């Protein structure tokens, strides 16, 4: 009598946590995309009206600004060019700090948010590891953030086409990539702190503080020797240090963001696996 051995059936991996996270956040994500896209389009489309017949007056105005104003709000000498206008109005300060609100909230909610909502036990009652939960939710954050950054870039391009002004497409792609790197790094840092402390408010506050300090260190590097020495520690240095909107992608800067995000992700996973959740 021969015995036949049935081959083991391979189970197909289904990233259901990833899909569920995006589905649960679909309305919020849609509202953010519409709001950011509309606001970006409106701001970019205002450029031709602003500079029409006013270039000389605007240049004279910005040239008279004190050095600390230029440090805070960027190099204003090229404000009347499309890239200079977009850099000052959108990519210097506004978009980074608006988008970091989204990613910080997303990052802190990955595990600590589930704990505070008392849903972590239900989630982990499924046959999934803590590591898988973190990684799939983190992947959802990567996708959602990419959609937001992409909508901003698309709105700028659409405004340039419809209102007949030229924008360097490669520079637009470059600044979008650098913006994505900055925002993801901050979101991953927030996730790590929240995973380690189980406190979303502490994680959000510490991450926001680091972002603000980074911005000021990078901004005042040209005016202060102390800030100049600390500049390599600033996340904004790797976002704006080489002015990607004007000069294109800088792989080394993106590499720093990728490395920091990977470190914070590993630390965040380790923090979740070491402590009692929901306690």
mmCIF file of C-alpha atoms in Angstrom:
data_model
loop_
_atom_site.group_PDB
_atom_site.id
_atom_site.type_symbol
_atom_site.label_atom_id
_atom_site.label_comp_id
_atom_site.label_asym_id
_atom_site.label_seq_id
_atom_site.Cartn_x
_atom_site.Cartn_y
_atom_site.Cartn_z
ATOM 1 C CA UNK A 1 0.000 0.000 0.000
ATOM 2 C CA UNK A 2 1.453 3.320 -1.003
ATOM 3 C CA UNK A 3 0.862 6.499 0.833
ATOM 4 C CA UNK A 4 0.567 9.677 -1.142
ATOM 5 C CA UNK A 5 1.836 12.799 0.493
ATOM 6 C CA UNK A 6 -0.200 15.830 -0.331
ATOM 7 C CA UNK A 7 2.011 18.831 -1.089
ATOM 8 C CA UNK A 8 1.588 21.727 1.285
ATOM 9 C CA UNK A 9 -0.626 24.377 -0.160
ATOM 10 C CA UNK A 10 0.899 27.793 -0.228
ATOM 11 C CA UNK A 11 -1.245 30.448 1.338
ATOM 12 C CA UNK A 12 -1.431 33.726 -0.514
ATOM 13 C CA UNK A 13 -0.323 36.696 1.559
ATOM 14 C CA UNK A 14 -3.039 39.329 1.702
ATOM 15 C CA UNK A 15 -2.051 42.686 3.239
ATOM 16 C CA UNK A 16 -5.510 43.195 4.700
ATOM 17 C CA UNK A 17 -4.281 45.532 7.460
ATOM 18 C CA UNK A 18 -2.795 47.814 4.801
ATOM 19 C CA UNK A 19 -6.030 47.831 2.799
ATOM 20 C CA UNK A 20 -8.214 48.263 5.867
ATOM 21 C CA UNK A 21 -6.148 51.197 7.089
ATOM 22 C CA UNK A 22 -6.514 53.008 3.777
ATOM 23 C CA UNK A 23 -10.227 52.188 3.568
ATOM 24 C CA UNK A 24 -10.840 53.508 7.073
ATOM 25 C CA UNK A 25 -9.012 56.717 6.221
ATOM 26 C CA UNK A 26 -10.359 57.168 2.699
ATOM 27 C CA UNK A 27 -12.685 60.048 3.498
ATOM 28 C CA UNK A 28 -10.110 61.952 5.531
ATOM 29 C CA UNK A 29 -7.522 61.377 2.812
ATOM 30 C CA UNK A 30 -9.950 62.542 0.125
ATOM 31 C CA UNK A 31 -10.743 65.724 2.060
ATOM 32 C CA UNK A 32 -7.041 66.437 2.508
ATOM 33 C CA UNK A 33 -6.371 65.865 -1.198
ATOM 34 C CA UNK A 34 -9.200 68.183 -2.236
ATOM 35 C CA UNK A 35 -8.223 70.886 0.247
ATOM 36 C CA UNK A 36 -4.505 70.815 -0.525
ATOM 37 C CA UNK A 37 -5.068 70.509 -4.262
ATOM 38 C CA UNK A 38 -7.511 73.404 -4.332
ATOM 39 C CA UNK A 39 -5.404 75.659 -2.115
ATOM 40 C CA UNK A 40 -2.249 74.884 -4.090
ATOM 41 C CA UNK A 41 -3.969 75.526 -7.411
ATOM 42 C CA UNK A 42 -5.363 78.843 -6.166
ATOM 43 C CA UNK A 43 -1.991 79.977 -4.794
ATOM 44 C CA UNK A 44 -0.073 78.992 -7.931
ATOM 45 C CA UNK A 45 -2.654 80.480 -10.293
ATOM 46 C CA UNK A 46 -2.326 83.847 -8.548
ATOM 47 C CA UNK A 47 1.266 84.211 -9.764
ATOM 48 C CA UNK A 48 0.558 85.888 -13.168
ATOM 49 C CA UNK A 49 -1.733 88.454 -11.527
ATOM 50 C CA UNK A 50 0.835 89.248 -8.857
ATOM 51 C CA UNK A 51 3.787 89.879 -11.157
ATOM 52 C CA UNK A 52 1.989 91.437 -14.124
ATOM 53 C CA UNK A 53 3.572 94.872 -14.498
ATOM 54 C CA UNK A 54 4.904 94.743 -10.932
ATOM 55 C CA UNK A 55 8.220 92.920 -11.328
ATOM 56 C CA UNK A 56 10.458 95.917 -10.792
ATOM 57 C CA UNK A 57 8.488 97.160 -7.785
ATOM 58 C CA UNK A 58 8.434 93.705 -6.201
ATOM 59 C CA UNK A 59 12.158 93.216 -6.763
ATOM 60 C CA UNK A 60 12.893 96.572 -5.164
ATOM 61 C CA UNK A 61 10.687 95.675 -2.225
ATOM 62 C CA UNK A 62 12.250 92.304 -1.506
ATOM 63 C CA UNK A 63 15.768 93.663 -1.957
ATOM 64 C CA UNK A 64 15.120 96.080 0.899
ATOM 65 C CA UNK A 65 14.078 93.341 3.341
ATOM 66 C CA UNK A 66 16.433 92.847 6.323
ATOM 67 C CA UNK A 67 18.671 89.734 6.376
ATOM 68 C CA UNK A 68 16.666 87.979 9.094
ATOM 69 C CA UNK A 69 13.550 88.145 6.908
ATOM 70 C CA UNK A 70 15.427 86.457 4.090
ATOM 71 C CA UNK A 71 16.660 83.845 6.563
ATOM 72 C CA UNK A 72 13.135 83.074 7.729
ATOM 73 C CA UNK A 73 11.363 83.196 4.387
ATOM 74 C CA UNK A 74 14.056 82.137 1.944
ATOM 75 C CA UNK A 75 15.950 83.899 -0.798
ATOM 76 C CA UNK A 76 13.491 86.506 -2.009
ATOM 77 C CA UNK A 77 15.621 87.881 -4.843
ATOM 78 C CA UNK A 78 13.963 85.537 -7.328
ATOM 79 C CA UNK A 79 10.461 86.015 -5.987
ATOM 80 C CA UNK A 80 9.116 87.289 -9.311
ATOM 81 C CA UNK A 81 10.116 84.093 -11.130
ATOM 82 C CA UNK A 82 7.620 81.195 -11.059
ATOM 83 C CA UNK A 83 10.012 78.982 -9.084
ATOM 84 C CA UNK A 84 10.845 81.781 -6.650
ATOM 85 C CA UNK A 85 7.178 82.533 -6.076
ATOM 86 C CA UNK A 86 6.242 78.874 -5.577
ATOM 87 C CA UNK A 87 9.205 78.303 -3.311
ATOM 88 C CA UNK A 88 8.319 81.222 -1.052
ATOM 89 C CA UNK A 89 4.541 80.741 -1.026
ATOM 90 C CA UNK A 90 4.279 76.945 -0.936
ATOM 91 C CA UNK A 91 7.396 74.868 -0.468
ATOM 92 C CA UNK A 92 9.428 76.882 2.006
ATOM 93 C CA UNK A 93 7.167 76.836 5.046
ATOM 94 C CA UNK A 94 3.510 76.245 4.285
ATOM 95 C CA UNK A 95 3.465 72.769 2.738
ATOM 96 C CA UNK A 96 6.019 71.150 5.060
ATOM 97 C CA UNK A 97 4.191 72.203 8.202
ATOM 98 C CA UNK A 98 0.714 71.463 6.852
ATOM 99 C CA UNK A 99 1.689 68.009 5.616
ATOM 100 C CA UNK A 100 3.543 67.144 8.798
ATOM 101 C CA UNK A 101 0.263 67.564 10.669
ATOM 102 C CA UNK A 102 -1.146 64.701 8.604
ATOM 103 C CA UNK A 103 1.830 62.365 8.872
ATOM 104 C CA UNK A 104 2.440 63.020 12.574
ATOM 105 C CA UNK A 105 -1.184 62.188 13.341
ATOM 106 C CA UNK A 106 -0.986 59.131 11.119
ATOM 107 C CA UNK A 107 2.274 57.941 12.650
ATOM 108 C CA UNK A 108 1.143 58.330 16.245
ATOM 109 C CA UNK A 109 -2.098 56.444 15.528
ATOM 110 C CA UNK A 110 -0.428 53.314 14.115
ATOM 111 C CA UNK A 111 -0.168 51.608 17.512
ATOM 112 C CA UNK A 112 -0.651 54.187 20.266
ATOM 113 C CA UNK A 113 -3.852 55.404 18.627
ATOM 114 C CA UNK A 114 -5.227 51.856 18.662
ATOM 115 C CA UNK A 115 -4.298 51.590 22.341
ATOM 116 C CA UNK A 116 -6.056 54.810 23.252
ATOM 117 C CA UNK A 117 -9.126 53.742 21.278
ATOM 118 C CA UNK A 118 -9.090 50.372 23.111
ATOM 119 C CA UNK A 119 -9.033 48.488 19.806
ATOM 120 C CA UNK A 120 -5.513 47.066 19.956
ATOM 121 C CA UNK A 121 -6.669 43.808 21.603
ATOM 122 C CA UNK A 122 -9.217 43.205 18.851
ATOM 123 C CA UNK A 123 -6.585 43.817 16.188
ATOM 124 C CA UNK A 124 -4.002 41.520 17.760
ATOM 125 C CA UNK A 125 -6.612 38.809 18.367
ATOM 126 C CA UNK A 126 -6.138 38.006 14.683
ATOM 127 C CA UNK A 127 -3.266 35.702 13.680
ATOM 128 C CA UNK A 128 -0.887 38.586 12.964
ATOM 129 C CA UNK A 129 2.336 39.673 14.586
ATOM 130 C CA UNK A 130 2.929 43.091 16.059
ATOM 131 C CA UNK A 131 5.646 43.646 13.491
ATOM 132 C CA UNK A 132 3.246 42.971 10.641
ATOM 133 C CA UNK A 133 0.689 45.394 12.071
ATOM 134 C CA UNK A 134 3.275 48.185 12.270
ATOM 135 C CA UNK A 135 4.723 47.530 8.820
ATOM 136 C CA UNK A 136 1.377 47.355 7.008
ATOM 137 C CA UNK A 137 0.037 50.460 8.702
ATOM 138 C CA UNK A 138 3.316 52.208 7.970
ATOM 139 C CA UNK A 139 3.030 51.211 4.296
ATOM 140 C CA UNK A 140 -0.443 52.785 4.277
ATOM 141 C CA UNK A 141 1.090 56.003 5.619
ATOM 142 C CA UNK A 142 3.685 55.947 2.835
ATOM 143 C CA UNK A 143 0.988 55.609 0.167
ATOM 144 C CA UNK A 144 -1.354 58.223 1.664
ATOM 145 C CA UNK A 145 1.451 60.761 2.027
ATOM 146 C CA UNK A 146 2.636 60.107 -1.526
ATOM 147 C CA UNK A 147 -0.878 60.858 -2.785
ATOM 148 C CA UNK A 148 -0.968 64.177 -0.914
ATOM 149 C CA UNK A 149 2.456 65.284 -2.131
ATOM 150 C CA UNK A 150 1.561 64.168 -5.654
ATOM 151 C CA UNK A 151 -1.679 66.173 -5.617
ATOM 152 C CA UNK A 152 0.239 69.300 -4.594
ATOM 153 C CA UNK A 153 2.711 68.879 -7.445
ATOM 154 C CA UNK A 154 -0.064 68.122 -9.924
ATOM 155 C CA UNK A 155 -2.002 71.225 -8.866
ATOM 156 C CA UNK A 156 1.066 73.400 -9.439
ATOM 157 C CA UNK A 157 1.638 71.887 -12.887
ATOM 158 C CA UNK A 158 -2.036 72.292 -13.825
ATOM 159 C CA UNK A 159 -2.053 75.945 -12.756
ATOM 160 C CA UNK A 160 1.087 76.584 -14.824
ATOM 161 C CA UNK A 161 -0.535 75.026 -17.894
ATOM 162 C CA UNK A 162 -3.875 76.804 -17.552
ATOM 163 C CA UNK A 163 -2.444 80.221 -16.637
ATOM 164 C CA UNK A 164 0.409 80.084 -19.123
ATOM 165 C CA UNK A 165 3.546 80.372 -17.027
ATOM 166 C CA UNK A 166 6.533 78.055 -17.142
ATOM 167 C CA UNK A 167 7.669 75.875 -14.257
ATOM 168 C CA UNK A 168 10.715 73.639 -14.385
ATOM 169 C CA UNK A 169 9.125 70.166 -14.317
ATOM 170 C CA UNK A 170 12.287 68.446 -13.113
ATOM 171 C CA UNK A 171 12.575 70.967 -10.297
ATOM 172 C CA UNK A 172 8.940 70.398 -9.359
ATOM 173 C CA UNK A 173 9.515 66.643 -9.194
ATOM 174 C CA UNK A 174 12.700 67.184 -7.191
ATOM 175 C CA UNK A 175 11.130 69.419 -4.553
ATOM 176 C CA UNK A 176 8.208 66.978 -4.279
ATOM 177 C CA UNK A 177 10.614 64.114 -3.580
ATOM 178 C CA UNK A 178 12.513 66.126 -0.983
ATOM 179 C CA UNK A 179 9.246 67.242 0.620
ATOM 180 C CA UNK A 180 8.091 63.612 0.742
ATOM 181 C CA UNK A 181 11.354 62.563 2.378
ATOM 182 C CA UNK A 182 11.072 65.256 5.047
ATOM 183 C CA UNK A 183 7.444 64.506 5.867
ATOM 184 C CA UNK A 184 7.907 60.735 5.998
ATOM 185 C CA UNK A 185 10.924 61.110 8.271
ATOM 186 C CA UNK A 186 8.889 63.212 10.697
ATOM 187 C CA UNK A 187 5.944 60.816 10.514
ATOM 188 C CA UNK A 188 8.224 57.847 11.216
ATOM 189 C CA UNK A 189 9.835 59.659 14.146
ATOM 190 C CA UNK A 190 6.382 60.378 15.573
ATOM 191 C CA UNK A 191 5.457 56.704 15.179
ATOM 192 C CA UNK A 192 8.606 55.586 17.016
ATOM 193 C CA UNK A 193 8.044 57.952 19.949
ATOM 194 C CA UNK A 194 4.369 56.979 20.173
ATOM 195 C CA UNK A 195 5.209 53.272 20.025
ATOM 196 C CA UNK A 196 7.774 53.699 22.792
ATOM 197 C CA UNK A 197 5.656 55.894 25.098
ATOM 198 C CA UNK A 198 2.066 54.878 24.208
ATOM 199 C CA UNK A 199 1.290 58.596 24.287
ATOM 200 C CA UNK A 200 0.192 60.275 21.070
ATOM 201 C CA UNK A 201 0.300 63.803 22.524
ATOM 202 C CA UNK A 202 3.880 63.460 23.715
ATOM 203 C CA UNK A 203 4.940 61.978 20.380
ATOM 204 C CA UNK A 204 3.223 64.720 18.385
ATOM 205 C CA UNK A 205 4.603 67.479 20.603
ATOM 206 C CA UNK A 206 8.194 66.231 20.551
ATOM 207 C CA UNK A 207 8.147 65.691 16.781
ATOM 208 C CA UNK A 208 6.652 69.119 16.107
ATOM 209 C CA UNK A 209 9.251 70.713 18.399
ATOM 210 C CA UNK A 210 12.073 68.969 16.529
ATOM 211 C CA UNK A 211 10.616 70.160 13.211
ATOM 212 C CA UNK A 212 10.371 73.781 14.353
ATOM 213 C CA UNK A 213 13.887 73.781 15.807
ATOM 214 C CA UNK A 214 15.202 72.197 12.606
ATOM 215 C CA UNK A 215 13.568 74.930 10.548
ATOM 216 C CA UNK A 216 15.077 77.750 12.598
ATOM 217 C CA UNK A 217 18.549 76.184 12.698
ATOM 218 C CA UNK A 218 18.593 75.873 8.929
ATOM 219 C CA UNK A 219 17.088 79.333 8.418
ATOM 220 C CA UNK A 220 19.592 81.176 10.612
ATOM 221 C CA UNK A 221 22.682 79.248 9.507
ATOM 222 C CA UNK A 222 23.675 82.183 7.279
ATOM 223 C CA UNK A 223 23.451 84.632 10.201
ATOM 224 C CA UNK A 224 24.832 82.657 13.128
ATOM 225 C CA UNK A 225 28.010 80.601 13.443
ATOM 226 C CA UNK A 226 26.355 78.386 16.039
ATOM 227 C CA UNK A 227 23.416 77.665 13.731
ATOM 228 C CA UNK A 228 25.827 77.041 10.871
ATOM 229 C CA UNK A 229 27.684 74.401 12.887
ATOM 230 C CA UNK A 230 24.395 72.756 13.832
ATOM 231 C CA UNK A 231 22.952 72.920 10.316
ATOM 232 C CA UNK A 232 23.821 69.285 9.379
ATOM 233 C CA UNK A 233 21.601 68.206 12.293
ATOM 234 C CA UNK A 234 18.608 70.016 10.800
ATOM 235 C CA UNK A 235 16.123 67.988 8.774
ATOM 236 C CA UNK A 236 15.289 71.130 6.818
ATOM 237 C CA UNK A 237 18.900 71.328 5.668
ATOM 238 C CA UNK A 238 18.402 68.108 3.704
ATOM 239 C CA UNK A 239 15.065 69.366 2.429
ATOM 240 C CA UNK A 240 16.163 72.854 1.336
ATOM 241 C CA UNK A 241 19.939 72.978 1.640
ATOM 242 C CA UNK A 242 20.515 72.458 -2.083
ATOM 243 C CA UNK A 243 17.282 74.150 -3.244
ATOM 244 C CA UNK A 244 15.818 71.205 -5.197
ATOM 245 C CA UNK A 245 13.168 73.342 -6.910
ATOM 246 C CA UNK A 246 15.987 75.215 -8.673
ATOM 247 C CA UNK A 247 18.794 72.646 -8.893
ATOM 248 C CA UNK A 248 17.027 69.269 -9.048
ATOM 249 C CA UNK A 249 17.242 66.079 -7.006
ATOM 250 C CA UNK A 250 20.115 65.584 -4.572
ATOM 251 C CA UNK A 251 20.448 61.869 -3.928
ATOM 252 C CA UNK A 252 22.574 62.264 -0.803
ATOM 253 C CA UNK A 253 19.875 64.351 0.896
ATOM 254 C CA UNK A 254 17.184 61.822 0.006
ATOM 255 C CA UNK A 255 19.516 59.101 1.281
ATOM 256 C CA UNK A 256 19.660 60.804 4.678
ATOM 257 C CA UNK A 257 15.859 60.834 4.854
ATOM 258 C CA UNK A 258 15.703 57.166 3.821
ATOM 259 C CA UNK A 259 18.309 56.168 6.426
ATOM 260 C CA UNK A 260 16.651 58.101 9.255
ATOM 261 C CA UNK A 261 13.222 56.724 8.352
ATOM 262 C CA UNK A 262 14.608 53.173 8.331
ATOM 263 C CA UNK A 263 16.239 53.674 11.740
ATOM 264 C CA UNK A 264 13.088 55.137 13.282
ATOM 265 C CA UNK A 265 11.004 52.325 11.751
ATOM 266 C CA UNK A 266 13.263 49.613 13.205
ATOM 267 C CA UNK A 267 13.230 51.328 16.597
ATOM 268 C CA UNK A 268 9.454 51.701 16.423
ATOM 269 C CA UNK A 269 8.970 48.000 15.699
ATOM 270 C CA UNK A 270 11.375 47.054 18.495
ATOM 271 C CA UNK A 271 9.547 49.338 20.961
ATOM 272 C CA UNK A 272 6.202 47.682 20.187
ATOM 273 C CA UNK A 273 7.607 44.181 20.585
ATOM 274 C CA UNK A 274 9.232 44.972 23.957
ATOM 275 C CA UNK A 275 6.340 46.405 25.949
ATOM 276 C CA UNK A 276 2.853 45.424 27.013
ATOM 277 C CA UNK A 277 0.297 46.970 24.696
ATOM 278 C CA UNK A 278 -2.872 48.511 26.009
ATOM 279 C CA UNK A 279 -1.595 48.477 29.573
#
